[in-house]
Tab-separated table of C-alpha atoms in Angstrom:
chain	number	residue	atom	x	y	z
M	1	MET	CA	111.833	116.712	96.793
M	2	SER	CA	108.679	117.767	98.580
M	3	LEU	CA	105.922	115.328	99.402
M	4	ASP	CA	103.522	117.185	97.080
M	5	GLN	CA	105.944	117.018	94.147
M	6	ALA	CA	106.697	113.356	94.877
M	7	THR	CA	102.976	112.613	94.922
M	8	VAL	CA	102.509	114.282	91.525
M	9	ASP	CA	105.543	112.444	90.131
M	10	GLN	CA	104.309	109.125	91.504
M	11	GLN	CA	100.800	109.568	90.115
M	12	SER	CA	102.166	110.252	86.655
M	13	ALA	CA	104.701	107.411	86.816
M	14	PRO	CA	103.760	104.146	85.124
M	15	SER	CA	103.300	101.014	87.210
M	16	LEU	CA	106.388	98.946	87.802
M	17	SER	CA	107.083	95.943	85.613
M	18	ARG	CA	107.566	92.534	87.194
M	19	ASN	CA	111.293	92.703	86.526
M	20	GLU	CA	111.525	96.063	88.274
M	21	VAL	CA	109.592	94.754	91.271
M	22	TYR	CA	111.738	91.625	91.516
M	23	GLU	CA	114.898	93.706	91.247
M	24	ILE	CA	113.688	96.017	94.017
M	25	LEU	CA	112.664	93.145	96.290
M	26	SER	CA	115.829	91.139	95.594
M	27	ASN	CA	117.796	93.212	98.077
M	28	PRO	CA	117.206	92.244	101.730
M	29	ARG	CA	117.753	95.792	103.017
M	30	ARG	CA	115.086	97.170	100.708
M	31	ARG	CA	112.705	94.368	101.667
M	32	TYR	CA	113.449	94.909	105.344
M	33	SER	CA	112.998	98.664	104.941
M	34	LEU	CA	109.624	98.207	103.256
M	35	HIS	CA	108.603	95.737	105.950
M	36	ALA	CA	109.559	98.216	108.679
M	37	ILE	CA	107.646	101.043	106.990
M	38	LYS	CA	104.559	98.857	106.532
M	39	ASN	CA	104.783	97.844	110.207
M	40	GLU	CA	104.323	101.530	111.028
M	41	ASP	CA	101.158	101.817	108.903
M	42	GLY	CA	103.036	103.267	105.952
M	43	THR	CA	104.667	106.349	107.503
M	44	THR	CA	107.778	106.465	109.668
M	45	GLU	CA	111.142	108.114	110.164
M	46	LEU	CA	114.288	107.029	108.334
M	47	SER	CA	116.147	106.662	111.647
M	48	ASP	CA	113.479	104.252	112.940
M	49	VAL	CA	113.652	102.193	109.748
M	50	ALA	CA	117.452	101.992	109.969
M	51	GLU	CA	117.343	100.879	113.611
M	52	GLN	CA	114.791	98.163	112.900
M	53	VAL	CA	116.658	96.924	109.818
M	54	ALA	CA	119.930	96.791	111.774
M	55	ALA	CA	118.167	94.810	114.506
M	56	TRP	CA	116.737	92.282	112.030
M	57	GLU	CA	120.044	91.920	110.194
M	58	ASN	CA	121.896	91.233	113.436
M	59	ASP	CA	119.168	89.108	115.081
M	60	LYS	CA	118.933	91.529	117.981
M	61	SER	CA	116.325	93.749	119.509
M	62	VAL	CA	116.476	97.438	118.618
M	63	SER	CA	117.786	98.225	122.100
M	64	GLU	CA	120.700	95.771	121.653
M	65	ILE	CA	122.141	97.068	118.367
M	66	THR	CA	125.401	98.968	118.483
M	67	SER	CA	125.901	102.457	117.093
M	68	SER	CA	128.147	100.932	114.415
M	69	GLU	CA	125.415	98.504	113.312
M	70	ARG	CA	122.871	101.336	113.311
M	71	HIS	CA	125.182	103.639	111.335
M	72	LEU	CA	125.998	100.979	108.725
M	73	ALA	CA	122.309	100.306	108.088
M	74	TYR	CA	121.382	104.007	108.155
M	75	SER	CA	124.061	105.028	105.635
M	76	SER	CA	123.200	102.264	103.198
M	77	ILE	CA	119.461	102.830	103.445
M	78	GLN	CA	119.729	106.616	103.142
M	79	GLN	CA	122.233	106.657	100.279
M	80	ASN	CA	121.155	103.638	98.220
M	81	HIS	CA	117.826	102.105	99.061
M	82	ILE	CA	115.568	105.054	99.862
M	83	PRO	CA	116.501	106.856	96.614
M	84	LYS	CA	115.865	103.675	94.594
M	85	LEU	CA	112.482	103.119	96.249
M	86	GLU	CA	111.586	106.772	95.718
M	87	ARG	CA	112.569	106.699	92.017
M	88	ALA	CA	110.410	103.598	91.626
M	89	GLY	CA	107.452	105.466	93.103
M	90	ILE	CA	107.126	103.069	96.049
M	91	ILE	CA	107.803	105.670	98.736
M	92	THR	CA	108.041	109.387	99.230
M	93	HIS	CA	110.832	110.790	101.399
M	94	ASP	CA	110.956	114.285	102.842
M	95	SER	CA	113.180	115.499	105.699
M	96	GLY	CA	113.615	112.017	107.151
M	97	THR	CA	109.937	111.061	106.932
M	98	ILE	CA	109.154	108.107	104.689
M	99	GLU	CA	105.681	107.313	103.428
M	100	LEU	CA	104.496	104.431	101.274
M	101	THR	CA	102.645	105.193	98.057
M	102	GLU	CA	99.817	103.207	96.504
M	103	GLU	CA	102.420	101.425	94.361
M	104	ALA	CA	103.836	99.799	97.522
M	105	ARG	CA	100.523	98.195	98.394
M	106	ASP	CA	100.854	95.877	95.385
M	107	LEU	CA	104.265	94.459	96.350
M	108	ASP	CA	103.048	91.677	98.662
M	109	VAL	CA	101.896	89.573	95.754
M	110	TYR	CA	105.542	89.257	94.684
M	111	VAL	CA	106.781	87.939	98.013
M	112	ASP	CA	105.654	84.310	97.801
M	113	VAL	CA	107.640	82.915	100.671
M	114	VAL	CA	108.354	79.204	100.812
M	115	PRO	CA	110.300	78.020	103.852
M	116	GLY	CA	113.308	75.841	103.037
M	117	ASP	CA	111.678	72.734	104.522
M	118	SER	CA	108.440	73.156	102.563
M	119	ILE	CA	107.169	72.807	99.019
M	120	PRO	CA	105.734	75.646	96.943
M	121	TRP	CA	101.982	76.027	97.218
M	122	ALA	CA	101.504	75.498	93.469
M	123	GLU	CA	103.139	72.066	93.747
M	124	TYR	CA	101.119	71.284	96.879
M	125	TYR	CA	97.827	72.049	95.128
M	126	LEU	CA	98.911	70.089	92.060
M	127	GLY	CA	99.575	67.078	94.308
M	128	LEU	CA	96.293	67.564	96.168
M	129	GLY	CA	94.468	67.713	92.819
M	130	ALA	CA	96.174	64.496	91.663
M	131	VAL	CA	95.240	62.711	94.911
M	132	SER	CA	91.661	63.951	94.525
M	133	LEU	CA	91.464	62.696	90.948
M	134	GLY	CA	92.881	59.353	92.076
M	135	LEU	CA	90.246	59.149	94.796
M	136	VAL	CA	87.466	59.951	92.309
M	137	ALA	CA	88.792	57.297	89.909
M	138	ALA	CA	88.974	54.736	92.728
M	139	VAL	CA	85.386	55.471	93.763
M	140	TRP	CA	84.256	55.305	90.133
M	141	VAL	CA	85.746	51.837	89.524
M	142	GLY	CA	84.408	50.567	92.855
M	143	VAL	CA	87.636	50.131	94.848
M	144	PHE	CA	85.949	51.294	98.049
M	145	PRO	CA	82.981	49.572	99.696
M	146	GLU	CA	79.597	50.667	98.386
M	147	SER	CA	78.459	51.322	101.964
M	148	VAL	CA	80.316	54.660	101.818
M	149	PRO	CA	78.206	57.053	99.739
M	150	SER	CA	79.873	58.781	96.781
M	151	LEU	CA	78.887	62.152	98.198
M	152	ALA	CA	81.038	61.423	101.271
M	153	TRP	CA	84.127	61.205	99.020
M	154	ALA	CA	83.220	64.517	97.410
M	155	ALA	CA	82.914	66.013	100.903
M	156	VAL	CA	86.376	64.663	101.834
M	157	ILE	CA	87.870	66.319	98.752
M	158	ALA	CA	86.059	69.603	99.444
M	159	VAL	CA	87.240	69.610	103.079
M	160	LEU	CA	90.846	68.911	102.000
M	161	PHE	CA	90.844	71.805	99.527
M	162	THR	CA	89.046	74.179	101.901
M	163	ALA	CA	91.355	73.397	104.838
M	164	SER	CA	94.429	73.735	102.596
M	165	ALA	CA	93.238	77.046	101.166
M	166	ALA	CA	92.401	78.402	104.642
M	167	PHE	CA	95.879	77.491	105.911
M	168	HIS	CA	97.432	79.011	102.780
M	169	VAL	CA	95.563	82.297	103.333
M	170	PHE	CA	96.603	82.354	107.007
M	171	GLN	CA	100.251	81.664	106.163
M	172	ASN	CA	100.312	84.305	103.414
M	173	ARG	CA	98.977	86.950	105.797
M	174	GLU	CA	101.755	86.094	108.238
M	175	MET	CA	104.403	86.359	105.515
M	176	ASN	CA	103.369	89.663	103.902
M	177	LEU	CA	105.613	92.672	104.003
M	178	GLY	CA	104.495	94.655	107.014
M	179	SER	CA	103.175	91.714	109.025
M	180	ASP	CA	104.312	91.404	112.628
M	181	GLY	CA	107.794	90.064	113.226
M	182	LYS	CA	110.895	89.775	111.094
M	183	PRO	CA	110.503	90.358	107.338
M	184	PRO	CA	109.958	87.325	105.126
M	185	GLU	CA	112.977	85.767	103.443
M	186	LEU	CA	112.856	84.778	99.806
M	187	ARG	CA	113.090	81.081	98.996
M	188	ASP	CA	116.723	81.163	97.936
M	189	GLY	CA	117.640	83.028	101.122
M	190	ARG	CA	118.239	86.444	99.513
């Protein structure tokens, strides 16, 4: 399929449903492939993607992977994953050159990565909100000395939420597909 025809097909294709996106991202090789393509600003060669994926899968640098590891990744990516990503309208593929489509730019929102030793951000913010409400209630009933102005407690709550949100934004940028380093792992390790 030519790049022009793929572009026309992609533009006329409907957006992916959540289930389709989750199914696509559920496979580590597809996630790794997308990450590698995004690392190259959205256009790269299939051989380069396969080498990088093989390196990540084997916890090696690209220069350390064996021809067998490279071949295994290349065959799987070429025969299974690239066609699936192309049918989904996420990439175009022509003569070994892979390019992301606009559809691919929306995938990061689905990769909410939570390290195994952490709690999900939604639960964190729920807890932070509960602590804040408890603090407001304690100030309201006069648990704290009156020498501390009520506005100071509001400032403490605002600083907590602002610092948490800033860290959350920073962490999410680090964990997006296409960020520097190894691709993000999903919470259950898939």
